[in-house]
DNA sequence: TTGAAAGCGCTAACAT
DNA sequence: ATGTTAGCGCTTTCAA
């Protein structure tokens, strides 16, 4: 009567054991099916559990077993259209297997990324999914040495032989360039933000490879890489192309553009249209990502689709097998991308 | 030499104590500054910690103290443009205070939401942030009774007096409608997906309120609410308006549209433009959310901005004070929104 | 200022 | 088939 607002304390195994007239060992065994218990007592224990509303304490269990069923997911930015679907699908997949995920974003700061890696390890997660990042090989190496399972998404780490999932950017982009060549474009431009990020750099490699394979050489005049990393590329693609249009003689202009993101491509399309160019007749444009707007602009954007849901699922699969210690060989999964041909090229 | 691939086991307090020549109690005290320890031993302990690379085991600590420094964040969808910035900012804020967040998405399924709530509780999180959901008042009530701190974002729960943060949708939308009236629009339409979600319904309330306050009445002919919840509203707004345009006599058409999302609004703009309407002269359009495309379409979209970062931060502040038990009164924070007037209305 | 020791809630090895 | 018991690594009284 007086204990109204005292924080209700939850029943423990001891309570269950008492109520069922057995010992906690037996209770544990019926819960975990870790020893043969007679139907009769099993039933009594189950009844007691139900009656008391008993739930095993996951912390105590984790302390004992050294497994928390929590995975850390470290990514540059939760808000990003590319990362968040992967995260979402990873969470869902992990959920199916009874795991839950601690999400941490490092806002593109390697400093912070490093700190967060440590924090995750200190939180005793069972494994860490590292999404596109970590220049700090030493840290990765140390964590691995300490036995922390790590899997990397959207980035190769050639130096360290960690399990990875990534898209096949080089191959896909070179295929895109091949397609553009087949359509008759000869002066294919490359529009991108800084290629410091591995996957963007891979797209650049694919661009060069594609040109080579089609007997074209890389013309530095046609490589438009802007070093600043800020987003809202929509505006940036627009103003960038506009500037080029103003400062370049007609004969030195590209006859087509491969942009590393749809936002950039959409901005470019607008700039070209404003300047009176007809797309795709006079200028071909290809984007990357297949965001919903690509199907909506005029002309509809030719682009590349990446199955982010698949990446999240595969990332989890790899994590799971890594946790299970089935490491015959380190897994490296390379996911294909899909070229979506619409109207702009 | 033979112990090469054995999982390295981490040093514990016992190791530190041994190395420093003290007992574990003392080690604990220097770590937590929970008793006055002489400078000399403090130093010895610190040295031992450093030398061994000792890190406190958070699980053991959590078991002892009943605090995990983990918060559960339950949201409908990680991928959503509205939710994810709030999540991101919440994670960041929590991070500042040494908390880390377990993210769980329930994919708009109340069934799954319920399951996930329980799972979070079973994971011994210190609190749960529930983002827009939970029709199951009984569950909320039970969790609260069990002492689990819960704060709700983007949704009122009038029935239960839980701490909440939400935007002031009713007030903002009625203000928008007022503005539209002032500009001379008389037949203002309301375009929305299902108003089953609380905040969309609030916008509908705001719409009605705004009309009333300006001497207009609600004309059901002008209320365009589509029950299906699927995304890619871009296409939906477009096709919806197109259909209306085809099936409605000129004199029964709206002279302006308030859309509950920018995607819807942008789709609508396109449909109107295609049909030869001039915006804003013949049709005014207002969106909601201020996504980056709004500044980029023709004409630039008038819309409403919501400070999602602020919402995330406030949500954390409320959570923090709830955890601290500073509950003089249950907090209800209502965040303002900002009307961004551009060209479309 | 420090040591000793109990115990958080559970699992698992060992006995019976 | 079930009971006993020793910890997992830590915090926190209580003594010294």
PDB file of C-alpha atoms in Angstrom, chain A residues 73-278:
ATOM      1  CA  UNK A  73      26.639  -0.284 -37.257  1.00  0.00           C
ATOM      2  CA  UNK A  74      28.984   2.574 -37.985  1.00  0.00           C
ATOM      3  CA  UNK A  75      28.124   4.791 -40.906  1.00  0.00           C
ATOM      4  CA  UNK A  76      28.978   8.266 -42.163  1.00  0.00           C
ATOM      5  CA  UNK A  77      25.462   9.675 -42.010  1.00  0.00           C
ATOM      6  CA  UNK A  78      22.072   8.259 -41.159  1.00  0.00           C
ATOM      7  CA  UNK A  79      20.368  10.779 -43.342  1.00  0.00           C
ATOM      8  CA  UNK A  80      21.981   9.834 -46.602  1.00  0.00           C
ATOM      9  CA  UNK A  81      19.825   8.304 -49.333  1.00  0.00           C
ATOM     10  CA  UNK A  82      22.354   5.646 -50.068  1.00  0.00           C
ATOM     11  CA  UNK A  83      23.334   4.616 -46.565  1.00  0.00           C
ATOM     12  CA  UNK A  84      19.980   4.609 -44.868  1.00  0.00           C
ATOM     13  CA  UNK A  85      18.328   1.951 -47.022  1.00  0.00           C
ATOM     14  CA  UNK A  86      21.298  -0.312 -46.433  1.00  0.00           C
ATOM     15  CA  UNK A  87      21.073   0.334 -42.725  1.00  0.00           C
ATOM     16  CA  UNK A  88      17.361  -0.290 -42.778  1.00  0.00           C
ATOM     17  CA  UNK A  89      17.718  -3.592 -44.517  1.00  0.00           C
ATOM     18  CA  UNK A  90      20.578  -4.608 -42.242  1.00  0.00           C
ATOM     19  CA  UNK A  91      18.473  -3.893 -39.168  1.00  0.00           C
ATOM     20  CA  UNK A  92      15.643  -5.941 -40.567  1.00  0.00           C
ATOM     21  CA  UNK A  93      17.827  -8.882 -41.430  1.00  0.00           C
ATOM     22  CA  UNK A  94      19.537  -8.842 -38.068  1.00  0.00           C
ATOM     23  CA  UNK A  95      16.172  -8.643 -36.416  1.00  0.00           C
ATOM     24  CA  UNK A  96      15.123 -11.889 -38.057  1.00  0.00           C
ATOM     25  CA  UNK A  97      18.016 -13.572 -36.309  1.00  0.00           C
ATOM     26  CA  UNK A  98      17.331 -12.046 -32.937  1.00  0.00           C
ATOM     27  CA  UNK A  99      20.009  -9.416 -33.139  1.00  0.00           C
ATOM     28  CA  UNK A 100      19.524  -5.774 -32.574  1.00  0.00           C
ATOM     29  CA  UNK A 101      21.675  -2.950 -33.825  1.00  0.00           C
ATOM     30  CA  UNK A 102      23.435  -0.041 -32.219  1.00  0.00           C
ATOM     31  CA  UNK A 103      23.633   2.717 -34.782  1.00  0.00           C
ATOM     32  CA  UNK A 104      26.387   5.245 -34.713  1.00  0.00           C
ATOM     33  CA  UNK A 105      27.152   7.893 -37.282  1.00  0.00           C
ATOM     34  CA  UNK A 106      30.520   9.525 -37.577  1.00  0.00           C
ATOM     35  CA  UNK A 107      29.562  12.396 -39.836  1.00  0.00           C
ATOM     36  CA  UNK A 108      32.386  11.762 -42.262  1.00  0.00           C
ATOM     37  CA  UNK A 109      34.959  12.516 -39.574  1.00  0.00           C
ATOM     38  CA  UNK A 110      37.715   9.930 -39.328  1.00  0.00           C
ATOM     39  CA  UNK A 111      38.552  11.209 -35.905  1.00  0.00           C
ATOM     40  CA  UNK A 112      35.073  10.563 -34.712  1.00  0.00           C
ATOM     41  CA  UNK A 113      34.865   7.301 -36.545  1.00  0.00           C
ATOM     42  CA  UNK A 114      37.808   6.067 -34.597  1.00  0.00           C
ATOM     43  CA  UNK A 115      36.329   7.116 -31.284  1.00  0.00           C
ATOM     44  CA  UNK A 116      33.057   5.457 -32.138  1.00  0.00           C
ATOM     45  CA  UNK A 117      34.747   2.220 -33.090  1.00  0.00           C
ATOM     46  CA  UNK A 118      36.285   2.113 -29.666  1.00  0.00           C
ATOM     47  CA  UNK A 119      33.038   2.963 -28.001  1.00  0.00           C
ATOM     48  CA  UNK A 120      31.240   0.209 -29.790  1.00  0.00           C
ATOM     49  CA  UNK A 121      33.897  -2.240 -28.764  1.00  0.00           C
ATOM     50  CA  UNK A 122      33.595  -1.015 -25.187  1.00  0.00           C
ATOM     51  CA  UNK A 123      29.873  -1.533 -25.351  1.00  0.00           C
ATOM     52  CA  UNK A 124      30.602  -5.188 -25.951  1.00  0.00           C
ATOM     53  CA  UNK A 125      28.825  -5.500 -29.245  1.00  0.00           C
ATOM     54  CA  UNK A 126      29.226  -8.895 -30.856  1.00  0.00           C
ATOM     55  CA  UNK A 127      30.463  -7.402 -34.090  1.00  0.00           C
ATOM     56  CA  UNK A 128      30.872  -4.167 -36.000  1.00  0.00           C
ATOM     57  CA  UNK A 129      29.622  -3.321 -39.445  1.00  0.00           C
ATOM     58  CA  UNK A 130      31.722  -0.532 -40.814  1.00  0.00           C
ATOM     59  CA  UNK A 131      30.169   1.359 -43.633  1.00  0.00           C
ATOM     60  CA  UNK A 132      32.470   3.091 -46.020  1.00  0.00           C
ATOM     61  CA  UNK A 133      35.259   4.518 -44.001  1.00  0.00           C
ATOM     62  CA  UNK A 134      38.205   4.029 -41.763  1.00  0.00           C
ATOM     63  CA  UNK A 135      41.462   5.097 -43.188  1.00  0.00           C
ATOM     64  CA  UNK A 136      42.919   3.967 -39.908  1.00  0.00           C
ATOM     65  CA  UNK A 137      44.157   0.512 -40.750  1.00  0.00           C
ATOM     66  CA  UNK A 138      46.044   0.218 -37.504  1.00  0.00           C
ATOM     67  CA  UNK A 139      42.822   0.568 -35.571  1.00  0.00           C
ATOM     68  CA  UNK A 140      41.083  -2.054 -37.667  1.00  0.00           C
ATOM     69  CA  UNK A 141      43.985  -4.350 -37.233  1.00  0.00           C
ATOM     70  CA  UNK A 142      44.044  -3.911 -33.505  1.00  0.00           C
ATOM     71  CA  UNK A 143      40.328  -4.510 -33.151  1.00  0.00           C
ATOM     72  CA  UNK A 144      40.571  -7.604 -35.233  1.00  0.00           C
ATOM     73  CA  UNK A 145      43.480  -8.801 -33.166  1.00  0.00           C
ATOM     74  CA  UNK A 146      41.317  -8.316 -30.089  1.00  0.00           C
ATOM     75  CA  UNK A 147      38.851 -10.689 -31.633  1.00  0.00           C
ATOM     76  CA  UNK A 148      36.168  -8.224 -32.659  1.00  0.00           C
ATOM     77  CA  UNK A 149      34.373  -9.424 -35.784  1.00  0.00           C
ATOM     78  CA  UNK A 150      34.355  -6.643 -38.336  1.00  0.00           C
ATOM     79  CA  UNK A 151      32.741  -6.509 -41.720  1.00  0.00           C
ATOM     80  CA  UNK A 152      33.124  -3.692 -44.157  1.00  0.00           C
ATOM     81  CA  UNK A 153      30.509  -2.425 -46.549  1.00  0.00           C
ATOM     82  CA  UNK A 154      30.937  -0.228 -49.585  1.00  0.00           C
ATOM     83  CA  UNK A 155      34.682  -0.179 -49.396  1.00  0.00           C
ATOM     84  CA  UNK A 156      37.516  -2.481 -50.123  1.00  0.00           C
ATOM     85  CA  UNK A 157      40.360  -2.805 -47.643  1.00  0.00           C
ATOM     86  CA  UNK A 158      42.927  -4.488 -49.781  1.00  0.00           C
ATOM     87  CA  UNK A 159      45.559  -4.224 -47.118  1.00  0.00           C
ATOM     88  CA  UNK A 160      43.788  -6.175 -44.442  1.00  0.00           C
ATOM     89  CA  UNK A 161      41.712  -9.071 -45.732  1.00  0.00           C
ATOM     90  CA  UNK A 162      38.535  -8.277 -43.867  1.00  0.00           C
ATOM     91  CA  UNK A 163      35.169  -9.520 -45.115  1.00  0.00           C
ATOM     92  CA  UNK A 164      33.490  -6.986 -47.416  1.00  0.00           C
ATOM     93  CA  UNK A 165      30.450  -6.233 -49.534  1.00  0.00           C
ATOM     94  CA  UNK A 166      30.589  -3.620 -52.209  1.00  0.00           C
ATOM     95  CA  UNK A 167      29.144  -2.694 -55.530  1.00  0.00           C
ATOM     96  CA  UNK A 168      30.985  -3.288 -58.724  1.00  0.00           C
ATOM     97  CA  UNK A 169      31.460   0.348 -59.578  1.00  0.00           C
ATOM     98  CA  UNK A 170      34.381  -0.045 -61.925  1.00  0.00           C
ATOM     99  CA  UNK A 171      32.705  -2.644 -64.086  1.00  0.00           C
ATOM    100  CA  UNK A 172      29.352  -0.936 -64.143  1.00  0.00           C
ATOM    101  CA  UNK A 173      30.628   2.473 -65.060  1.00  0.00           C
ATOM    102  CA  UNK A 174      32.875   1.134 -67.769  1.00  0.00           C
ATOM    103  CA  UNK A 175      29.802  -0.621 -69.149  1.00  0.00           C
ATOM    104  CA  UNK A 176      27.897   2.651 -69.035  1.00  0.00           C
ATOM    105  CA  UNK A 177      30.651   4.390 -70.915  1.00  0.00           C
ATOM    106  CA  UNK A 178      30.661   1.560 -73.444  1.00  0.00           C
ATOM    107  CA  UNK A 179      26.957   2.080 -73.961  1.00  0.00           C
ATOM    108  CA  UNK A 180      27.461   5.788 -74.453  1.00  0.00           C
ATOM    109  CA  UNK A 181      30.153   5.131 -77.033  1.00  0.00           C
ATOM    110  CA  UNK A 182      27.857   2.764 -78.874  1.00  0.00           C
ATOM    111  CA  UNK A 183      25.320   5.518 -79.062  1.00  0.00           C
ATOM    112  CA  UNK A 184      27.868   7.627 -80.843  1.00  0.00           C
ATOM    113  CA  UNK A 185      29.020   9.957 -78.130  1.00  0.00           C
ATOM    114  CA  UNK A 186      32.692  10.781 -78.487  1.00  0.00           C
ATOM    115  CA  UNK A 187      33.398  13.489 -75.960  1.00  0.00           C
ATOM    116  CA  UNK A 188      32.125  11.960 -72.769  1.00  0.00           C
ATOM    117  CA  UNK A 189      32.507  14.087 -69.675  1.00  0.00           C
ATOM    118  CA  UNK A 190      32.857  12.882 -66.075  1.00  0.00           C
ATOM    119  CA  UNK A 191      31.058  14.928 -63.418  1.00  0.00           C
ATOM    120  CA  UNK A 192      31.639  14.165 -59.780  1.00  0.00           C
ATOM    121  CA  UNK A 193      32.254  15.449 -56.325  1.00  0.00           C
ATOM    122  CA  UNK A 194      35.624  14.671 -54.824  1.00  0.00           C
ATOM    123  CA  UNK A 195      36.800  11.188 -55.688  1.00  0.00           C
ATOM    124  CA  UNK A 196      38.430  10.839 -52.329  1.00  0.00           C
ATOM    125  CA  UNK A 197      35.715   8.371 -51.407  1.00  0.00           C
ATOM    126  CA  UNK A 198      36.573   4.940 -52.639  1.00  0.00           C
ATOM    127  CA  UNK A 199      33.420   4.243 -54.559  1.00  0.00           C
ATOM    128  CA  UNK A 200      33.481   7.549 -56.362  1.00  0.00           C
ATOM    129  CA  UNK A 201      37.067   6.935 -57.257  1.00  0.00           C
ATOM    130  CA  UNK A 202      36.078   3.519 -58.538  1.00  0.00           C
ATOM    131  CA  UNK A 203      33.556   5.172 -60.780  1.00  0.00           C
ATOM    132  CA  UNK A 204      36.303   7.338 -62.111  1.00  0.00           C
ATOM    133  CA  UNK A 205      38.391   4.261 -62.768  1.00  0.00           C
ATOM    134  CA  UNK A 206      35.444   2.729 -64.552  1.00  0.00           C
ATOM    135  CA  UNK A 207      35.100   5.854 -66.630  1.00  0.00           C
ATOM    136  CA  UNK A 208      38.713   5.679 -67.723  1.00  0.00           C
ATOM    137  CA  UNK A 209      38.515   1.969 -68.322  1.00  0.00           C
ATOM    138  CA  UNK A 210      35.382   2.385 -70.395  1.00  0.00           C
ATOM    139  CA  UNK A 211      37.020   5.008 -72.557  1.00  0.00           C
ATOM    140  CA  UNK A 212      40.111   2.900 -73.081  1.00  0.00           C
ATOM    141  CA  UNK A 213      38.136  -0.149 -74.012  1.00  0.00           C
ATOM    142  CA  UNK A 214      36.382   1.837 -76.656  1.00  0.00           C
ATOM    143  CA  UNK A 215      39.446   3.339 -78.172  1.00  0.00           C
ATOM    144  CA  UNK A 216      38.992   6.733 -76.614  1.00  0.00           C
ATOM    145  CA  UNK A 217      41.491   8.480 -74.415  1.00  0.00           C
ATOM    146  CA  UNK A 218      40.871  10.399 -71.246  1.00  0.00           C
ATOM    147  CA  UNK A 219      40.596  14.076 -71.982  1.00  0.00           C
ATOM    148  CA  UNK A 220      41.358  16.089 -68.826  1.00  0.00           C
ATOM    149  CA  UNK A 221      39.270  18.930 -70.182  1.00  0.00           C
ATOM    150  CA  UNK A 222      36.249  16.720 -69.857  1.00  0.00           C
ATOM    151  CA  UNK A 223      36.868  15.604 -66.295  1.00  0.00           C
ATOM    152  CA  UNK A 224      34.843  17.746 -63.958  1.00  0.00           C
ATOM    153  CA  UNK A 225      35.665  16.829 -60.411  1.00  0.00           C
ATOM    154  CA  UNK A 226      34.820  19.288 -57.698  1.00  0.00           C
ATOM    155  CA  UNK A 227      36.785  18.881 -54.533  1.00  0.00           C
ATOM    156  CA  UNK A 228      34.300  20.189 -52.071  1.00  0.00           C
ATOM    157  CA  UNK A 229      32.217  17.548 -50.392  1.00  0.00           C
ATOM    158  CA  UNK A 230      29.110  19.482 -49.500  1.00  0.00           C
ATOM    159  CA  UNK A 231      25.788  18.060 -50.452  1.00  0.00           C
ATOM    160  CA  UNK A 232      22.841  19.641 -52.205  1.00  0.00           C
ATOM    161  CA  UNK A 233      24.532  18.600 -55.403  1.00  0.00           C
ATOM    162  CA  UNK A 234      21.440  19.527 -57.233  1.00  0.00           C
ATOM    163  CA  UNK A 235      22.456  23.139 -57.162  1.00  0.00           C
ATOM    164  CA  UNK A 236      26.089  22.249 -57.585  1.00  0.00           C
ATOM    165  CA  UNK A 237      25.656  20.220 -60.733  1.00  0.00           C
ATOM    166  CA  UNK A 238      23.624  23.032 -62.158  1.00  0.00           C
ATOM    167  CA  UNK A 239      26.006  25.843 -61.398  1.00  0.00           C
ATOM    168  CA  UNK A 240      29.021  23.797 -62.319  1.00  0.00           C
ATOM    169  CA  UNK A 241      27.748  23.023 -65.801  1.00  0.00           C
ATOM    170  CA  UNK A 242      26.472  26.542 -66.219  1.00  0.00           C
ATOM    171  CA  UNK A 243      29.933  27.853 -65.523  1.00  0.00           C
ATOM    172  CA  UNK A 244      31.448  25.452 -68.005  1.00  0.00           C
ATOM    173  CA  UNK A 245      28.952  26.451 -70.609  1.00  0.00           C
ATOM    174  CA  UNK A 246      29.843  30.090 -70.139  1.00  0.00           C
ATOM    175  CA  UNK A 247      33.582  29.621 -70.215  1.00  0.00           C
ATOM    176  CA  UNK A 248      34.062  27.045 -72.900  1.00  0.00           C
ATOM    177  CA  UNK A 249      34.080  27.302 -76.667  1.00  0.00           C
ATOM    178  CA  UNK A 250      31.433  25.249 -78.316  1.00  0.00           C
ATOM    179  CA  UNK A 251      33.910  22.862 -79.918  1.00  0.00           C
ATOM    180  CA  UNK A 252      35.511  22.086 -76.573  1.00  0.00           C
ATOM    181  CA  UNK A 253      32.278  21.143 -74.862  1.00  0.00           C
ATOM    182  CA  UNK A 254      31.452  17.522 -74.076  1.00  0.00           C
ATOM    183  CA  UNK A 255      28.769  15.815 -76.117  1.00  0.00           C
ATOM    184  CA  UNK A 256      27.651  13.850 -73.098  1.00  0.00           C
ATOM    185  CA  UNK A 257      28.103  13.612 -69.350  1.00  0.00           C
ATOM    186  CA  UNK A 258      28.361  10.732 -66.984  1.00  0.00           C
ATOM    187  CA  UNK A 259      27.576  12.018 -63.499  1.00  0.00           C
ATOM    188  CA  UNK A 260      28.376  10.039 -60.384  1.00  0.00           C
ATOM    189  CA  UNK A 261      25.090  10.939 -58.724  1.00  0.00           C
ATOM    190  CA  UNK A 262      21.596  11.621 -59.944  1.00  0.00           C
ATOM    191  CA  UNK A 263      21.456  14.934 -58.177  1.00  0.00           C
ATOM    192  CA  UNK A 264      24.478  16.103 -60.080  1.00  0.00           C
ATOM    193  CA  UNK A 265      22.993  14.767 -63.296  1.00  0.00           C
ATOM    194  CA  UNK A 266      19.663  16.451 -62.743  1.00  0.00           C
ATOM    195  CA  UNK A 267      21.392  19.747 -62.092  1.00  0.00           C
ATOM    196  CA  UNK A 268      23.394  19.270 -65.261  1.00  0.00           C
ATOM    197  CA  UNK A 269      20.307  18.481 -67.290  1.00  0.00           C
ATOM    198  CA  UNK A 270      18.757  21.687 -66.182  1.00  0.00           C
ATOM    199  CA  UNK A 271      21.795  23.743 -67.066  1.00  0.00           C
ATOM    200  CA  UNK A 272      21.998  22.200 -70.495  1.00  0.00           C
ATOM    201  CA  UNK A 273      18.329  22.687 -71.165  1.00  0.00           C
ATOM    202  CA  UNK A 274      18.483  26.311 -70.115  1.00  0.00           C
ATOM    203  CA  UNK A 275      21.336  26.843 -72.523  1.00  0.00           C
ATOM    204  CA  UNK A 276      19.178  25.491 -75.298  1.00  0.00           C
ATOM    205  CA  UNK A 277      20.710  22.071 -75.715  1.00  0.00           C
ATOM    206  CA  UNK A 278      18.498  19.199 -76.668  1.00  0.00           C
TER     207      UNK A 278
END
